[in-house]
Amino acid sequence: VPGRLITLFLLESNDKGSEPASGHKQQTTSNQMARTRYWAAQQVAATVDIWVVIAQHSGFVGAWRLTGVCKASCEGAKGWLGTLPGLVVCGGLRWSGLYVNKVWRLDLATLQWRPMPALVVARISHACCTVR
């Protein structure tokens, strides 16, 4: 999982410590290191940008699952889902036998159908395509 790799990288980079001018390595307790690790992971998880990357690598279904993790992941996942092409459906035949001229677009960020301008001429056959 790319997000886990980024978090581990940040945590490992915090473990290196710094050397003071005297040349002795700085001593840290295990509690301080645990707090540093938790702080770093918390800072990464709070950014929307990291969740956009994770959503991108998780795919459509994985991105929708991320919307339930936290507020930042929801914003990041929906931001990425909004960049995907929409599904457009038009035409068809009603049960009553009338031809349909309506056009609908599925917004993948909200999973809601939105109406679009109707066809000038109704179609008996339906058509479906993706558009940006």
Tab-separated table of C-alpha atoms in Angstrom:
chain	number	residue	atom	x	y	z
A	1	VAL	CA	0.000	0.000	0.000
A	2	PRO	CA	1.634	3.291	-1.091
A	3	GLY	CA	0.326	5.251	1.906
A	4	ARG	CA	1.854	2.744	4.297
A	5	LEU	CA	5.212	3.013	2.503
A	6	ILE	CA	5.175	6.805	2.744
A	7	THR	CA	4.276	6.661	6.437
A	8	LEU	CA	7.029	4.108	7.132
A	9	PHE	CA	9.550	6.280	5.278
A	10	LEU	CA	8.623	9.279	7.404
A	11	LEU	CA	8.798	7.254	10.593
A	12	GLU	CA	12.181	5.771	9.719
A	13	SER	CA	13.593	9.209	8.866
A	14	ASN	CA	12.592	10.407	12.356
A	15	ASP	CA	14.501	7.514	13.986
A	16	LYS	CA	17.920	8.679	12.821
A	17	GLY	CA	18.325	11.344	15.521
A	18	SER	CA	20.820	14.184	15.379
A	19	GLU	CA	24.352	14.511	16.625
A	20	PRO	CA	25.182	17.435	18.906
A	21	ALA	CA	28.432	19.405	18.533
A	22	SER	CA	30.145	17.235	21.183
A	23	GLY	CA	29.891	14.193	18.880
A	24	HIS	CA	27.747	12.073	21.216
A	25	LYS	CA	24.508	10.707	19.851
A	26	GLN	CA	21.397	12.197	21.336
A	27	GLN	CA	19.772	9.795	23.788
A	28	THR	CA	16.028	9.363	23.469
A	29	THR	CA	13.715	7.229	25.506
A	30	SER	CA	11.384	4.728	23.951
A	31	ASN	CA	8.409	6.896	24.992
A	32	GLN	CA	9.831	9.902	23.140
A	33	MET	CA	10.411	7.788	20.043
A	34	ALA	CA	6.887	6.388	20.232
A	35	ARG	CA	5.475	9.924	20.531
A	36	THR	CA	7.576	11.050	17.556
A	37	ARG	CA	6.359	8.124	15.465
A	38	TYR	CA	2.747	8.751	16.418
A	39	TRP	CA	3.085	12.479	15.695
A	40	ALA	CA	4.617	11.839	12.249
A	41	ALA	CA	1.938	9.314	11.295
A	42	GLN	CA	-0.761	11.672	12.540
A	43	GLN	CA	0.611	14.562	10.452
A	44	VAL	CA	0.729	12.451	7.292
A	45	ALA	CA	-2.741	10.976	7.799
A	46	ALA	CA	-4.250	14.429	8.353
A	47	THR	CA	-3.293	15.752	4.904
A	48	VAL	CA	-5.790	15.435	2.083
A	49	ASP	CA	-2.993	15.180	-0.508
A	50	ILE	CA	-1.731	11.856	0.801
A	51	TRP	CA	-5.257	10.424	0.628
A	52	VAL	CA	-5.547	11.500	-3.020
A	53	VAL	CA	-2.436	9.424	-3.794
A	54	ILE	CA	-3.714	6.467	-1.768
A	55	ALA	CA	-7.114	6.651	-3.500
A	56	GLN	CA	-5.443	6.781	-6.900
A	57	HIS	CA	-3.522	3.588	-6.147
A	58	SER	CA	-6.529	1.897	-4.533
A	59	GLY	CA	-8.751	2.096	-7.597
A	60	PHE	CA	-12.430	2.981	-7.793
A	61	VAL	CA	-13.754	0.554	-5.157
A	62	GLY	CA	-10.828	1.140	-2.809
A	63	ALA	CA	-11.295	4.897	-3.077
A	64	TRP	CA	-14.946	4.555	-2.108
A	65	ARG	CA	-13.919	2.476	0.894
A	66	LEU	CA	-11.522	5.250	1.945
A	67	THR	CA	-14.409	7.707	2.246
A	68	GLY	CA	-15.369	6.045	5.532
A	69	VAL	CA	-11.941	6.235	7.196
A	70	CYS	CA	-11.784	9.880	8.269
A	71	LYS	CA	-12.636	13.383	7.086
A	72	ALA	CA	-9.275	13.891	5.304
A	73	SER	CA	-9.476	10.536	3.524
A	74	CYS	CA	-13.047	11.280	2.441
A	75	GLU	CA	-12.014	14.629	0.947
A	76	GLY	CA	-8.960	13.107	-0.751
A	77	ALA	CA	-10.829	10.128	-2.170
A	78	LYS	CA	-13.718	12.247	-3.470
A	79	GLY	CA	-11.216	14.699	-4.942
A	80	TRP	CA	-9.643	11.888	-6.937
A	81	LEU	CA	-13.006	10.315	-7.837
A	82	GLY	CA	-14.065	13.705	-9.233
A	83	THR	CA	-11.245	13.539	-11.793
A	84	LEU	CA	-12.545	10.277	-13.272
A	85	PRO	CA	-14.666	10.343	-16.425
A	86	GLY	CA	-18.416	10.267	-15.901
A	87	LEU	CA	-20.733	7.636	-17.301
A	88	VAL	CA	-23.334	9.042	-19.716
A	89	VAL	CA	-26.497	7.154	-20.679
A	90	CYS	CA	-29.072	8.353	-23.204
A	91	GLY	CA	-32.042	7.174	-25.222
A	92	GLY	CA	-34.014	3.975	-24.926
A	93	LEU	CA	-37.563	2.734	-24.977
A	94	ARG	CA	-40.018	3.205	-22.101
A	95	TRP	CA	-42.450	0.516	-20.958
A	96	SER	CA	-45.227	2.507	-22.612
A	97	GLY	CA	-43.468	2.226	-25.991
A	98	LEU	CA	-42.337	5.881	-26.174
A	99	TYR	CA	-38.815	6.762	-27.249
A	100	VAL	CA	-36.587	8.490	-24.692
A	101	ASN	CA	-34.627	11.695	-25.347
A	102	LYS	CA	-33.250	12.170	-21.818
A	103	VAL	CA	-29.525	12.137	-21.053
A	104	TRP	CA	-28.105	11.288	-17.630
A	105	ARG	CA	-24.541	11.441	-16.302
A	106	LEU	CA	-23.279	9.435	-13.309
A	107	ASP	CA	-20.966	11.513	-11.134
A	108	LEU	CA	-18.445	9.027	-9.729
A	109	ALA	CA	-17.512	11.300	-6.811
A	110	THR	CA	-21.065	11.273	-5.439
A	111	LEU	CA	-22.557	8.226	-7.200
A	112	GLN	CA	-25.568	10.302	-8.200
A	113	TRP	CA	-27.186	10.631	-11.613
A	114	ARG	CA	-27.414	14.197	-12.901
A	115	PRO	CA	-29.566	15.274	-15.863
A	116	MET	CA	-27.894	16.733	-18.935
A	117	PRO	CA	-29.419	18.578	-21.903
A	118	ALA	CA	-31.901	16.313	-23.690
A	119	LEU	CA	-31.341	14.874	-27.157
A	120	VAL	CA	-32.920	16.844	-30.004
A	121	VAL	CA	-34.326	13.611	-31.441
A	122	ALA	CA	-35.395	10.713	-29.187
A	123	ARG	CA	-33.719	7.321	-29.710
A	124	ILE	CA	-35.206	3.849	-29.538
A	125	SER	CA	-31.862	2.282	-28.659
A	126	HIS	CA	-29.949	3.352	-25.590
A	127	ALA	CA	-26.323	4.453	-25.736
A	128	CYS	CA	-23.654	4.645	-23.055
A	129	CYS	CA	-20.187	6.218	-22.984
A	130	THR	CA	-17.699	7.874	-20.654
A	131	VAL	CA	-16.874	11.579	-20.808
A	132	ARG	CA	-14.652	13.911	-18.818
